[in-house]
mmCIF file of C-alpha atoms in Angstrom:
data_model
loop_
_atom_site.group_PDB
_atom_site.id
_atom_site.type_symbol
_atom_site.label_atom_id
_atom_site.label_comp_id
_atom_site.label_asym_id
_atom_site.label_seq_id
_atom_site.Cartn_x
_atom_site.Cartn_y
_atom_site.Cartn_z
ATOM 1 C CA UNK A 639 -20.374 -91.048 52.838
ATOM 2 C CA UNK A 640 -18.308 -90.860 49.625
ATOM 3 C CA UNK A 641 -16.358 -87.720 48.776
ATOM 4 C CA UNK A 642 -17.136 -86.467 45.288
ATOM 5 C CA UNK A 643 -14.058 -84.999 43.624
ATOM 6 C CA UNK A 644 -14.008 -83.047 40.376
ATOM 7 C CA UNK A 645 -10.538 -82.531 38.820
ATOM 8 C CA UNK A 646 -9.918 -79.572 36.502
ATOM 9 C CA UNK A 647 -6.824 -80.453 34.477
ATOM 10 C CA UNK A 648 -6.049 -79.330 30.931
ATOM 11 C CA UNK A 649 -3.206 -81.725 30.069
ATOM 12 C CA UNK A 650 -4.482 -85.257 29.220
ATOM 13 C CA UNK A 651 -1.472 -87.029 30.757
ATOM 14 C CA UNK A 652 -1.727 -85.032 33.969
ATOM 15 C CA UNK A 653 -5.481 -85.650 34.048
ATOM 16 C CA UNK A 654 -4.963 -89.421 33.832
ATOM 17 C CA UNK A 655 -2.389 -89.322 36.619
ATOM 18 C CA UNK A 656 -4.633 -87.241 38.874
ATOM 19 C CA UNK A 657 -7.698 -89.401 38.191
ATOM 20 C CA UNK A 658 -5.784 -92.612 38.860
ATOM 21 C CA UNK A 659 -4.482 -91.345 42.201
ATOM 22 C CA UNK A 660 -7.897 -89.995 43.234
ATOM 23 C CA UNK A 661 -9.406 -93.398 42.544
ATOM 24 C CA UNK A 662 -7.118 -94.902 45.176
ATOM 25 C CA UNK A 663 -8.316 -92.579 47.935
ATOM 26 C CA UNK A 664 -10.688 -94.111 50.499
ATOM 27 C CA UNK A 665 -14.383 -93.320 49.947
ATOM 28 C CA UNK A 666 -13.532 -91.190 46.921
ATOM 29 C CA UNK A 667 -15.982 -90.782 44.073
ATOM 30 C CA UNK A 668 -14.010 -89.124 41.254
ATOM 31 C CA UNK A 669 -15.820 -87.462 38.369
ATOM 32 C CA UNK A 670 -14.495 -87.216 34.835
ATOM 33 C CA UNK A 671 -11.977 -84.363 34.544
ATOM 34 C CA UNK A 672 -12.920 -81.033 32.992
ATOM 35 C CA UNK A 673 -10.326 -79.527 30.689
ATOM 36 C CA UNK A 674 -10.728 -75.767 30.971
ATOM 37 C CA UNK A 675 -12.035 -73.033 33.257
ATOM 38 C CA UNK A 676 -15.236 -72.435 31.302
ATOM 39 C CA UNK A 677 -16.184 -76.107 31.425
ATOM 40 C CA UNK A 678 -15.546 -76.213 35.172
ATOM 41 C CA UNK A 679 -17.751 -73.213 35.969
ATOM 42 C CA UNK A 680 -20.482 -74.408 33.595
ATOM 43 C CA UNK A 681 -20.442 -77.871 35.177
ATOM 44 C CA UNK A 682 -20.708 -76.486 38.697
ATOM 45 C CA UNK A 683 -23.484 -74.081 37.664
ATOM 46 C CA UNK A 684 -25.461 -76.917 36.089
ATOM 47 C CA UNK A 685 -25.115 -79.061 39.205
ATOM 48 C CA UNK A 686 -25.972 -76.174 41.522
ATOM 49 C CA UNK A 687 -29.124 -75.465 39.521
ATOM 50 C CA UNK A 688 -30.457 -78.794 40.778
ATOM 51 C CA UNK A 689 -29.578 -78.458 44.454
ATOM 52 C CA UNK A 690 -26.690 -77.820 46.781
ATOM 53 C CA UNK A 691 -26.272 -81.550 47.351
ATOM 54 C CA UNK A 692 -25.460 -82.114 43.672
ATOM 55 C CA UNK A 693 -22.177 -80.182 43.910
ATOM 56 C CA UNK A 694 -18.919 -82.084 44.478
ATOM 57 C CA UNK A 695 -17.337 -81.654 47.891
ATOM 58 C CA UNK A 696 -13.859 -81.062 46.423
ATOM 59 C CA UNK A 697 -12.574 -79.507 43.209
ATOM 60 C CA UNK A 698 -8.917 -80.005 42.248
ATOM 61 C CA UNK A 699 -7.552 -77.176 40.086
ATOM 62 C CA UNK A 700 -4.304 -77.786 38.221
ATOM 63 C CA UNK A 701 -1.941 -74.810 37.972
ATOM 64 C CA UNK A 702 -1.950 -74.966 34.148
ATOM 65 C CA UNK A 703 -5.698 -74.862 33.703
ATOM 66 C CA UNK A 704 -6.799 -72.264 31.177
ATOM 67 C CA UNK A 705 -7.772 -69.942 29.691
ATOM 68 C CA UNK A 706 -8.462 -68.312 33.071
ATOM 69 C CA UNK A 707 -5.404 -68.488 35.376
ATOM 70 C CA UNK A 708 -5.721 -70.945 38.241
ATOM 71 C CA UNK A 709 -5.858 -68.419 41.092
ATOM 72 C CA UNK A 710 -8.515 -66.327 39.364
ATOM 73 C CA UNK A 711 -10.528 -69.458 38.660
ATOM 74 C CA UNK A 712 -10.292 -70.476 42.325
ATOM 75 C CA UNK A 713 -11.521 -67.030 43.362
ATOM 76 C CA UNK A 714 -14.523 -67.280 41.026
ATOM 77 C CA UNK A 715 -15.426 -70.784 42.212
ATOM 78 C CA UNK A 716 -15.099 -69.728 45.859
ATOM 79 C CA UNK A 717 -17.384 -66.733 45.310
ATOM 80 C CA UNK A 718 -20.043 -68.495 43.246
ATOM 81 C CA UNK A 719 -20.000 -71.916 44.948
ATOM 82 C CA UNK A 720 -18.987 -71.293 48.575
ATOM 83 C CA UNK A 721 -19.849 -74.833 49.653
ATOM 84 C CA UNK A 722 -17.172 -76.381 47.405
ATOM 85 C CA UNK A 723 -13.674 -76.946 48.786
ATOM 86 C CA UNK A 724 -11.018 -76.071 46.206
ATOM 87 C CA UNK A 725 -7.510 -77.543 46.275
ATOM 88 C CA UNK A 726 -4.733 -76.187 44.040
ATOM 89 C CA UNK A 727 -2.305 -78.618 42.381
ATOM 90 C CA UNK A 728 1.007 -76.850 41.728
ATOM 91 C CA UNK A 729 4.741 -77.347 41.380
ATOM 92 C CA UNK A 730 5.414 -74.139 43.321
ATOM 93 C CA UNK A 731 5.325 -74.709 47.078
ATOM 94 C CA UNK A 732 6.591 -71.258 48.033
ATOM 95 C CA UNK A 733 4.974 -69.342 50.927
ATOM 96 C CA UNK A 734 4.070 -66.550 48.501
ATOM 97 C CA UNK A 735 1.955 -68.845 46.310
ATOM 98 C CA UNK A 736 0.458 -70.559 49.342
ATOM 99 C CA UNK A 737 -0.641 -67.199 50.719
ATOM 100 C CA UNK A 738 -2.039 -66.130 47.325
ATOM 101 C CA UNK A 739 -3.970 -69.381 46.979
ATOM 102 C CA UNK A 740 -5.507 -68.985 50.433
ATOM 103 C CA UNK A 741 -6.435 -65.380 49.684
ATOM 104 C CA UNK A 742 -8.181 -66.575 46.510
ATOM 105 C CA UNK A 743 -10.288 -69.024 48.498
ATOM 106 C CA UNK A 744 -8.409 -72.328 48.186
ATOM 107 C CA UNK A 745 -8.773 -74.802 51.051
ATOM 108 C CA UNK A 746 -5.430 -76.444 50.450
ATOM 109 C CA UNK A 747 -2.446 -76.879 48.176
ATOM 110 C CA UNK A 748 -0.896 -80.088 46.816
ATOM 111 C CA UNK A 749 2.571 -80.047 45.275
ATOM 112 C CA UNK A 750 3.746 -81.846 42.158
ATOM 113 C CA UNK A 751 4.678 -84.624 41.691
ATOM 114 C CA UNK A 752 1.582 -85.831 43.480
ATOM 115 C CA UNK A 753 1.977 -87.986 46.569
ATOM 116 C CA UNK A 754 -0.759 -90.193 47.952
ATOM 117 C CA UNK A 755 -0.469 -89.102 51.591
ATOM 118 C CA UNK A 756 -0.432 -85.386 50.869
ATOM 119 C CA UNK A 757 -3.337 -85.588 48.411
ATOM 120 C CA UNK A 758 -5.413 -87.719 50.786
ATOM 121 C CA UNK A 759 -4.807 -85.275 53.630
ATOM 122 C CA UNK A 760 -5.730 -82.167 51.625
ATOM 123 C CA UNK A 761 -8.810 -83.765 50.056
ATOM 124 C CA UNK A 762 -10.042 -85.001 53.431
ATOM 125 C CA UNK A 763 -9.604 -81.555 55.005
ATOM 126 C CA UNK A 764 -11.382 -79.815 52.127
ATOM 127 C CA UNK A 765 -14.213 -82.365 52.192
ATOM 128 C CA UNK A 766 -14.732 -81.927 55.937
ATOM 129 C CA UNK A 767 -14.821 -78.168 55.520
ATOM 130 C CA UNK A 768 -17.331 -78.494 52.652
ATOM 131 C CA UNK A 769 -19.584 -80.759 54.698
ATOM 132 C CA UNK A 770 -19.567 -78.284 57.568
ATOM 133 C CA UNK A 771 -20.455 -75.380 55.297
ATOM 134 C CA UNK A 772 -23.324 -77.320 53.716
ATOM 135 C CA UNK A 773 -24.675 -78.219 57.123
ATOM 136 C CA UNK A 774 -24.622 -74.548 58.034
ATOM 137 C CA UNK A 775 -26.211 -73.468 54.738
ATOM 138 C CA UNK A 776 -28.898 -76.085 55.084
ATOM 139 C CA UNK A 777 -29.985 -74.580 58.394
ATOM 140 C CA UNK A 778 -30.437 -71.043 57.143
ATOM 141 C CA UNK A 779 -33.472 -70.321 55.027
ATOM 142 C CA UNK A 780 -32.172 -66.949 53.872
ATOM 143 C CA UNK A 781 -28.779 -68.177 52.743
ATOM 144 C CA UNK A 782 -28.234 -68.459 48.998
ATOM 145 C CA UNK A 783 -27.029 -71.926 48.040
ATOM 146 C CA UNK A 784 -27.078 -71.552 44.282
ATOM 147 C CA UNK A 785 -24.511 -70.181 41.825
ATOM 148 C CA UNK A 786 -25.713 -66.597 42.263
ATOM 149 C CA UNK A 787 -27.638 -64.330 39.943
ATOM 150 C CA UNK A 788 -27.957 -64.555 36.187
ATOM 151 C CA UNK A 789 -25.326 -62.619 34.209
ATOM 152 C CA UNK A 790 -26.208 -61.308 30.747
ATOM 153 C CA UNK A 791 -23.649 -59.444 28.644
ATOM 154 C CA UNK A 792 -24.655 -57.205 25.748
ATOM 155 C CA UNK A 793 -22.044 -56.435 23.084
ATOM 156 C CA UNK A 794 -22.346 -54.506 19.854
ATOM 157 C CA UNK A 795 -21.143 -55.840 16.522
ATOM 158 C CA UNK A 796 -20.022 -52.287 15.781
ATOM 159 C CA UNK A 797 -20.778 -48.790 17.027
ATOM 160 C CA UNK A 798 -24.311 -47.487 16.790
ATOM 161 C CA UNK A 799 -26.212 -50.780 16.581
ATOM 162 C CA UNK A 800 -28.108 -50.214 19.848
ATOM 163 C CA UNK A 801 -26.266 -52.353 22.403
ATOM 164 C CA UNK A 802 -26.639 -49.845 25.252
ATOM 165 C CA UNK A 803 -30.359 -49.288 24.642
ATOM 166 C CA UNK A 804 -30.795 -53.062 24.640
ATOM 167 C CA UNK A 805 -28.840 -53.488 27.889
ATOM 168 C CA UNK A 806 -30.740 -50.719 29.667
ATOM 169 C CA UNK A 807 -34.177 -52.065 28.752
ATOM 170 C CA UNK A 808 -33.302 -55.650 29.598
ATOM 171 C CA UNK A 809 -32.318 -54.393 33.048
ATOM 172 C CA UNK A 810 -35.464 -52.255 33.358
ATOM 173 C CA UNK A 811 -37.675 -55.183 32.357
ATOM 174 C CA UNK A 812 -36.036 -57.477 34.908
ATOM 175 C CA UNK A 813 -36.363 -54.836 37.622
ATOM 176 C CA UNK A 814 -40.025 -54.155 36.796
ATOM 177 C CA UNK A 815 -40.788 -57.849 37.272
ATOM 178 C CA UNK A 816 -39.457 -57.773 40.821
ATOM 179 C CA UNK A 817 -35.834 -58.887 40.450
ATOM 180 C CA UNK A 818 -32.911 -57.167 42.116
ATOM 181 C CA UNK A 819 -30.867 -55.927 39.161
ATOM 182 C CA UNK A 820 -27.376 -54.525 38.632
ATOM 183 C CA UNK A 821 -26.578 -52.722 35.372
ATOM 184 C CA UNK A 822 -22.865 -52.454 34.629
ATOM 185 C CA UNK A 823 -21.309 -50.134 32.051
ATOM 186 C CA UNK A 824 -18.192 -52.013 30.973
ATOM 187 C CA UNK A 825 -17.728 -49.912 27.853
ATOM 188 C CA UNK A 826 -14.810 -48.441 29.744
ATOM 189 C CA UNK A 827 -13.805 -45.622 27.397
ATOM 190 C CA UNK A 828 -17.123 -44.647 25.837
ATOM 191 C CA UNK A 829 -19.859 -45.798 28.196
ATOM 192 C CA UNK A 830 -23.177 -43.955 27.816
ATOM 193 C CA UNK A 831 -25.429 -45.505 30.444
ATOM 194 C CA UNK A 832 -25.066 -42.479 32.732
ATOM 195 C CA UNK A 833 -26.197 -40.201 29.890
ATOM 196 C CA UNK A 834 -29.117 -42.414 28.924
ATOM 197 C CA UNK A 835 -30.403 -42.510 32.523
ATOM 198 C CA UNK A 836 -29.596 -38.906 33.513
ATOM 199 C CA UNK A 837 -27.047 -39.845 36.185
ATOM 200 C CA UNK A 838 -24.084 -37.932 37.574
ATOM 201 C CA UNK A 839 -22.012 -40.026 39.952
ATOM 202 C CA UNK A 840 -18.329 -39.834 40.735
ATOM 203 C CA UNK A 841 -17.792 -43.500 41.618
ATOM 204 C CA UNK A 842 -17.086 -46.037 38.861
ATOM 205 C CA UNK A 843 -15.701 -49.445 37.981
ATOM 206 C CA UNK A 844 -12.190 -48.014 38.203
ATOM 207 C CA UNK A 845 -12.652 -47.413 41.938
ATOM 208 C CA UNK A 846 -13.116 -51.157 42.460
ATOM 209 C CA UNK A 847 -10.266 -52.232 40.191
ATOM 210 C CA UNK A 848 -7.576 -52.048 42.874
ATOM 211 C CA UNK A 849 -9.677 -53.645 45.627
ATOM 212 C CA UNK A 850 -8.563 -57.189 46.434
ATOM 213 C CA UNK A 851 -11.618 -58.117 48.481
ATOM 214 C CA UNK A 852 -14.874 -56.429 47.459
ATOM 215 C CA UNK A 853 -16.971 -56.358 50.614
ATOM 216 C CA UNK A 854 -20.681 -55.412 50.600
ATOM 217 C CA UNK A 855 -19.783 -52.008 52.038
ATOM 218 C CA UNK A 856 -17.164 -51.320 49.356
ATOM 219 C CA UNK A 857 -19.579 -52.391 46.625
ATOM 220 C CA UNK A 858 -22.353 -50.243 48.073
ATOM 221 C CA UNK A 859 -20.107 -47.158 47.968
ATOM 222 C CA UNK A 860 -19.370 -47.695 44.261
ATOM 223 C CA UNK A 861 -22.948 -48.430 43.143
ATOM 224 C CA UNK A 862 -25.519 -45.754 42.328
ATOM 225 C CA UNK A 863 -29.128 -46.699 43.060
ATOM 226 C CA UNK A 864 -31.254 -45.215 40.288
ATOM 227 C CA UNK A 865 -34.824 -43.988 40.721
ATOM 228 C CA UNK A 866 -36.007 -47.082 38.842
ATOM 229 C CA UNK A 867 -34.416 -49.328 41.463
ATOM 230 C CA UNK A 868 -31.508 -50.385 39.250
ATOM 231 C CA UNK A 869 -28.088 -50.637 40.886
ATOM 232 C CA UNK A 870 -25.755 -48.877 38.456
ATOM 233 C CA UNK A 871 -22.015 -49.461 38.254
ATOM 234 C CA UNK A 872 -20.777 -46.926 35.758
ATOM 235 C CA UNK A 873 -17.810 -46.563 33.450
ATOM 236 C CA UNK A 874 -15.164 -44.043 34.564
ATOM 237 C CA UNK A 875 -15.737 -40.458 33.484
ATOM 238 C CA UNK A 876 -12.099 -40.261 32.373
ATOM 239 C CA UNK A 877 -11.705 -42.799 29.588
ATOM 240 C CA UNK A 878 -8.024 -43.400 30.289
ATOM 241 C CA UNK A 879 -8.927 -44.845 33.699
ATOM 242 C CA UNK A 880 -10.556 -47.748 31.905
ATOM 243 C CA UNK A 881 -7.109 -49.332 31.632
ATOM 244 C CA UNK A 882 -7.176 -49.834 35.406
ATOM 245 C CA UNK A 883 -9.968 -52.397 35.053
ATOM 246 C CA UNK A 884 -8.210 -55.665 34.236
ATOM 247 C CA UNK A 885 -9.691 -59.050 33.452
ATOM 248 C CA UNK A 886 -9.018 -60.129 37.044
ATOM 249 C CA UNK A 887 -10.799 -57.135 38.544
ATOM 250 C CA UNK A 888 -13.687 -57.548 36.080
ATOM 251 C CA UNK A 889 -14.183 -61.150 37.184
ATOM 252 C CA UNK A 890 -14.101 -60.136 40.819
ATOM 253 C CA UNK A 891 -16.574 -57.284 40.266
ATOM 254 C CA UNK A 892 -19.066 -59.380 38.288
ATOM 255 C CA UNK A 893 -18.813 -62.220 40.814
ATOM 256 C CA UNK A 894 -19.462 -59.815 43.704
ATOM 257 C CA UNK A 895 -22.483 -58.355 41.914
ATOM 258 C CA UNK A 896 -24.043 -61.683 41.016
ATOM 259 C CA UNK A 897 -23.858 -62.801 44.637
ATOM 260 C CA UNK A 898 -25.977 -59.802 45.675
ATOM 261 C CA UNK A 899 -28.334 -59.444 42.686
ATOM 262 C CA UNK A 900 -30.697 -61.796 40.922
ATOM 263 C CA UNK A 901 -29.863 -60.334 37.511
ATOM 264 C CA UNK A 902 -26.651 -58.640 36.347
ATOM 265 C CA UNK A 903 -26.704 -56.975 32.916
ATOM 266 C CA UNK A 904 -23.319 -55.890 31.549
ATOM 267 C CA UNK A 905 -22.977 -53.484 28.622
ATOM 268 C CA UNK A 906 -19.640 -54.458 27.038
ATOM 269 C CA UNK A 907 -19.786 -51.932 24.204
ATOM 270 C CA UNK A 908 -18.158 -52.674 20.854
ATOM 271 C CA UNK A 909 -14.455 -52.647 21.733
ATOM 272 C CA UNK A 910 -13.142 -55.933 23.129
ATOM 273 C CA UNK A 911 -10.706 -55.436 25.988
ATOM 274 C CA UNK A 912 -9.570 -57.778 28.757
ATOM 275 C CA UNK A 913 -12.351 -56.747 31.138
ATOM 276 C CA UNK A 914 -15.097 -57.177 28.563
ATOM 277 C CA UNK A 915 -13.699 -60.521 27.457
ATOM 278 C CA UNK A 916 -13.754 -61.765 31.049
ATOM 279 C CA UNK A 917 -17.378 -60.670 31.456
ATOM 280 C CA UNK A 918 -18.467 -62.368 28.218
ATOM 281 C CA UNK A 919 -16.741 -65.581 29.257
ATOM 282 C CA UNK A 920 -18.422 -65.547 32.686
ATOM 283 C CA UNK A 921 -21.886 -64.733 31.358
ATOM 284 C CA UNK A 922 -24.793 -67.138 31.459
ATOM 285 C CA UNK A 923 -26.030 -65.458 28.273
ATOM 286 C CA UNK A 924 -23.856 -63.463 25.858
ATOM 287 C CA UNK A 925 -25.840 -61.268 23.473
ATOM 288 C CA UNK A 926 -24.379 -59.718 20.339
ATOM 289 C CA UNK A 927 -26.473 -56.908 18.861
ATOM 290 C CA UNK A 928 -26.377 -56.213 15.124
ATOM 291 C CA UNK A 929 -28.435 -54.420 12.524
ATOM 292 C CA UNK A 930 -29.598 -56.113 9.304
ATOM 293 C CA UNK A 931 -27.069 -54.527 6.969
ATOM 294 C CA UNK A 932 -23.979 -55.938 5.291
ATOM 295 C CA UNK A 933 -21.424 -53.930 7.276
ATOM 296 C CA UNK A 934 -22.914 -54.768 10.680
ATOM 297 C CA UNK A 935 -23.425 -58.460 9.889
ATOM 298 C CA UNK A 936 -19.815 -58.757 8.704
ATOM 299 C CA UNK A 937 -18.724 -57.091 11.941
ATOM 300 C CA UNK A 938 -20.839 -59.557 13.923
ATOM 301 C CA UNK A 939 -19.174 -62.447 12.123
ATOM 302 C CA UNK A 940 -15.721 -61.023 12.976
ATOM 303 C CA UNK A 941 -16.661 -60.654 16.635
ATOM 304 C CA UNK A 942 -17.983 -64.212 16.865
ATOM 305 C CA UNK A 943 -14.861 -65.613 15.217
ATOM 306 C CA UNK A 944 -12.611 -63.560 17.496
ATOM 307 C CA UNK A 945 -14.439 -64.813 20.599
ATOM 308 C CA UNK A 946 -13.930 -68.348 19.344
ATOM 309 C CA UNK A 947 -10.213 -67.889 18.543
ATOM 310 C CA UNK A 948 -9.541 -66.360 21.961
ATOM 311 C CA UNK A 949 -11.559 -69.133 23.672
ATOM 312 C CA UNK A 950 -13.919 -66.570 25.143
ATOM 313 C CA UNK A 951 -17.136 -67.989 23.735
ATOM 314 C CA UNK A 952 -18.080 -70.593 21.149
ATOM 315 C CA UNK A 953 -20.399 -69.411 18.351
ATOM 316 C CA UNK A 954 -23.165 -71.790 19.349
ATOM 317 C CA UNK A 955 -23.018 -70.399 22.908
ATOM 318 C CA UNK A 956 -23.643 -66.816 21.744
ATOM 319 C CA UNK A 957 -26.976 -65.231 20.834
ATOM 320 C CA UNK A 958 -27.406 -62.574 18.156
ATOM 321 C CA UNK A 959 -30.135 -59.945 18.509
ATOM 322 C CA UNK A 960 -31.267 -58.110 15.379
ATOM 323 C CA UNK A 961 -32.046 -54.441 15.957
ATOM 324 C CA UNK A 962 -33.852 -52.088 13.514
ATOM 325 C CA UNK A 963 -35.451 -55.022 11.793
ATOM 326 C CA UNK A 964 -37.764 -54.529 8.827
ATOM 327 C CA UNK A 965 -39.681 -57.202 6.992
ATOM 328 C CA UNK A 966 -38.764 -55.625 3.660
ATOM 329 C CA UNK A 967 -34.984 -55.858 4.143
ATOM 330 C CA UNK A 968 -33.083 -58.536 2.262
ATOM 331 C CA UNK A 969 -31.034 -59.575 5.311
ATOM 332 C CA UNK A 970 -33.305 -61.520 7.653
ATOM 333 C CA UNK A 971 -32.470 -63.251 10.985
ATOM 334 C CA UNK A 972 -32.235 -66.686 9.365
ATOM 335 C CA UNK A 973 -29.498 -65.462 7.022
ATOM 336 C CA UNK A 974 -27.613 -63.789 9.882
ATOM 337 C CA UNK A 975 -27.737 -67.044 11.833
ATOM 338 C CA UNK A 976 -26.302 -68.904 8.871
ATOM 339 C CA UNK A 977 -23.497 -66.357 8.449
ATOM 340 C CA UNK A 978 -22.480 -66.123 12.113
ATOM 341 C CA UNK A 979 -23.161 -69.701 13.234
ATOM 342 C CA UNK A 980 -24.758 -68.448 16.451
ATOM 343 C CA UNK A 981 -28.136 -68.826 18.060
ATOM 344 C CA UNK A 982 -30.674 -66.164 17.110
ATOM 345 C CA UNK A 983 -32.961 -64.403 19.519
ATOM 346 C CA UNK A 984 -36.579 -65.138 18.722
ATOM 347 C CA UNK A 985 -37.398 -61.436 19.063
ATOM 348 C CA UNK A 986 -36.223 -58.894 16.495
ATOM 349 C CA UNK A 987 -36.365 -55.223 17.510
ATOM 350 C CA UNK A 988 -38.237 -53.093 14.946
ATOM 351 C CA UNK A 989 -36.752 -50.051 13.230
ATOM 352 C CA UNK A 990 -38.724 -47.282 14.971
ATOM 353 C CA UNK A 991 -36.042 -44.890 16.184
ATOM 354 C CA UNK A 992 -38.530 -42.001 16.277
ATOM 355 C CA UNK A 993 -40.054 -43.621 19.353
ATOM 356 C CA UNK A 994 -36.697 -43.305 21.115
ATOM 357 C CA UNK A 995 -35.578 -39.859 19.977
ATOM 358 C CA UNK A 996 -37.294 -37.777 22.665
ATOM 359 C CA UNK A 997 -36.277 -39.908 25.667
ATOM 360 C CA UNK A 998 -32.719 -40.342 24.370
ATOM 361 C CA UNK A 999 -32.273 -36.590 23.915
ATOM 362 C CA UNK A 1000 -33.687 -35.972 27.393
ATOM 363 C CA UNK A 1001 -31.499 -38.653 28.984
ATOM 364 C CA UNK A 1002 -34.642 -40.409 30.236
ATOM 365 C CA UNK A 1003 -34.571 -43.757 28.436
ATOM 366 C CA UNK A 1004 -36.485 -45.267 31.343
ATOM 367 C CA UNK A 1005 -39.447 -43.018 30.514
ATOM 368 C CA UNK A 1006 -40.032 -44.652 27.128
ATOM 369 C CA UNK A 1007 -43.769 -45.066 26.538
ATOM 370 C CA UNK A 1008 -45.128 -48.545 27.221
ATOM 371 C CA UNK A 1009 -46.892 -48.396 23.836
ATOM 372 C CA UNK A 1010 -43.534 -48.172 22.048
ATOM 373 C CA UNK A 1011 -42.973 -51.155 19.763
ATOM 374 C CA UNK A 1012 -39.246 -50.941 20.518
ATOM 375 C CA UNK A 1013 -39.864 -51.202 24.253
ATOM 376 C CA UNK A 1014 -42.320 -54.055 23.797
ATOM 377 C CA UNK A 1015 -39.797 -55.966 21.691
ATOM 378 C CA UNK A 1016 -36.948 -55.444 24.169
ATOM 379 C CA UNK A 1017 -39.081 -56.424 27.143
ATOM 380 C CA UNK A 1018 -40.242 -59.445 25.174
ATOM 381 C CA UNK A 1019 -36.585 -60.309 24.635
ATOM 382 C CA UNK A 1020 -36.103 -60.095 28.400
ATOM 383 C CA UNK A 1021 -38.938 -62.582 28.768
ATOM 384 C CA UNK A 1022 -37.332 -64.913 26.237
ATOM 385 C CA UNK A 1023 -34.092 -64.808 28.247
ATOM 386 C CA UNK A 1024 -35.918 -65.637 31.481
ATOM 387 C CA UNK A 1025 -35.319 -62.223 33.048
ATOM 388 C CA UNK A 1026 -39.018 -61.303 33.343
ATOM 389 C CA UNK A 1027 -41.593 -62.988 35.516
ATOM 390 C CA UNK A 1028 -44.743 -63.613 33.514
ATOM 391 C CA UNK A 1029 -47.025 -63.078 36.517
ATOM 392 C CA UNK A 1030 -45.584 -59.626 37.113
ATOM 393 C CA UNK A 1031 -46.111 -58.643 33.500
ATOM 394 C CA UNK A 1032 -49.713 -59.832 33.600
ATOM 395 C CA UNK A 1033 -50.248 -57.631 36.652
ATOM 396 C CA UNK A 1034 -49.092 -54.643 34.629
ATOM 397 C CA UNK A 1035 -51.836 -55.121 32.037
ATOM 398 C CA UNK A 1036 -49.989 -57.256 29.521
ATOM 399 C CA UNK A 1037 -49.589 -60.961 29.021
ATOM 400 C CA UNK A 1038 -46.683 -62.978 27.706
ATOM 401 C CA UNK A 1039 -47.583 -65.039 24.665
ATOM 402 C CA UNK A 1040 -45.573 -67.332 22.473
ATOM 403 C CA UNK A 1041 -45.179 -66.049 18.933
ATOM 404 C CA UNK A 1042 -46.155 -68.816 16.493
ATOM 405 C CA UNK A 1043 -43.529 -68.201 13.819
ATOM 406 C CA UNK A 1044 -40.225 -68.482 15.709
ATOM 407 C CA UNK A 1045 -41.270 -69.715 19.146
ATOM 408 C CA UNK A 1046 -40.400 -66.337 20.650
ATOM 409 C CA UNK A 1047 -42.032 -64.622 23.569
ATOM 410 C CA UNK A 1048 -44.011 -61.596 22.467
ATOM 411 C CA UNK A 1049 -45.831 -58.936 24.453
ATOM 412 C CA UNK A 1050 -49.486 -58.403 23.611
ATOM 413 C CA UNK A 1051 -51.607 -55.739 25.185
ATOM 414 C CA UNK A 1052 -54.995 -57.009 26.261
ATOM 415 C CA UNK A 1053 -57.767 -56.019 23.932
ATOM 416 C CA UNK A 1054 -55.412 -54.762 21.232
ATOM 417 C CA UNK A 1055 -56.401 -57.515 18.827
ATOM 418 C CA UNK A 1056 -52.892 -57.758 17.370
ATOM 419 C CA UNK A 1057 -49.391 -58.899 18.350
#
């Protein structure tokens, strides 16, 4: 049986050298190299979406891969795709690095310059390990073999555009449809999810920041299970503790959550820090919430350009959601799409803040009336993103329909005679 090998090498010359040497290995089936961490994770996720057997047995990660550092990338791959054997290619053969690589989940280490015998030995060992894991996973019906749950990040173009309300209701919609859902407040200095959901809990993201290996028990101690069934991971009560949550710890936390939940919704707030940037980069869907006014749309354009410059997210891989939309306003979704260069959500949230005022003041956002047009729009957005099961919504007295103008999913109450 051939061994499928996927190299992750940023430098073109190094990639050619690695690919040439892999091609000489017996029974090797090398794939075209990927050039950065985002492309590697996206490729593996796409393959895993088909079946476990589509994944390569071995992934070779070069030490200079970017933008995510090699060891952090190995940790993410090991957590999300446990049936893939990862081998680190590095010029540093010290015991310290070897130990760090093993702790991150690597199955071997190959030193530069590459030698045929050493590479063949490490690849063979990693492939054998991968085959054994797949055989074990194939025998257990309850074992997850996919890339884990869906991660959706919600960021605000600027303060006050409604990012937190959007994040909370996306999570509530997913939970109401039967998914296991984690809602993470990664607005580390000004997070409001606890206030919106009337929660007082002393544990936070900062308590997980210093943990090297987040076990189910450790995660359970830090998560608050809300009355709605949402698993909440809150921002620290003391804003200065937000600095403890680094990009590395954010990746580890999100990866641990997605392994144990079908949907993970992350509120990244409006301020871009290392933790939020890591979450946006990892996300399956990155939402950017704006309002249809000049100041907010300019802010959205700045955010999109900054994500692109920092190699966090390409504009075409981001989705803008328009909040407080009115048909009479001059700035419409089509214009915002043209300005930002992003995808646009098919659902625009109407400008009916009066519907929210009572539940926001009471800290009971989850009690928002089902007849609210804001709630219907946000839950429709959840359906558009694939977070809501249509059958579950039909059982609750509504049906998901496709809006004719923009191809969006809209919620229509039976017998209402209007959309």
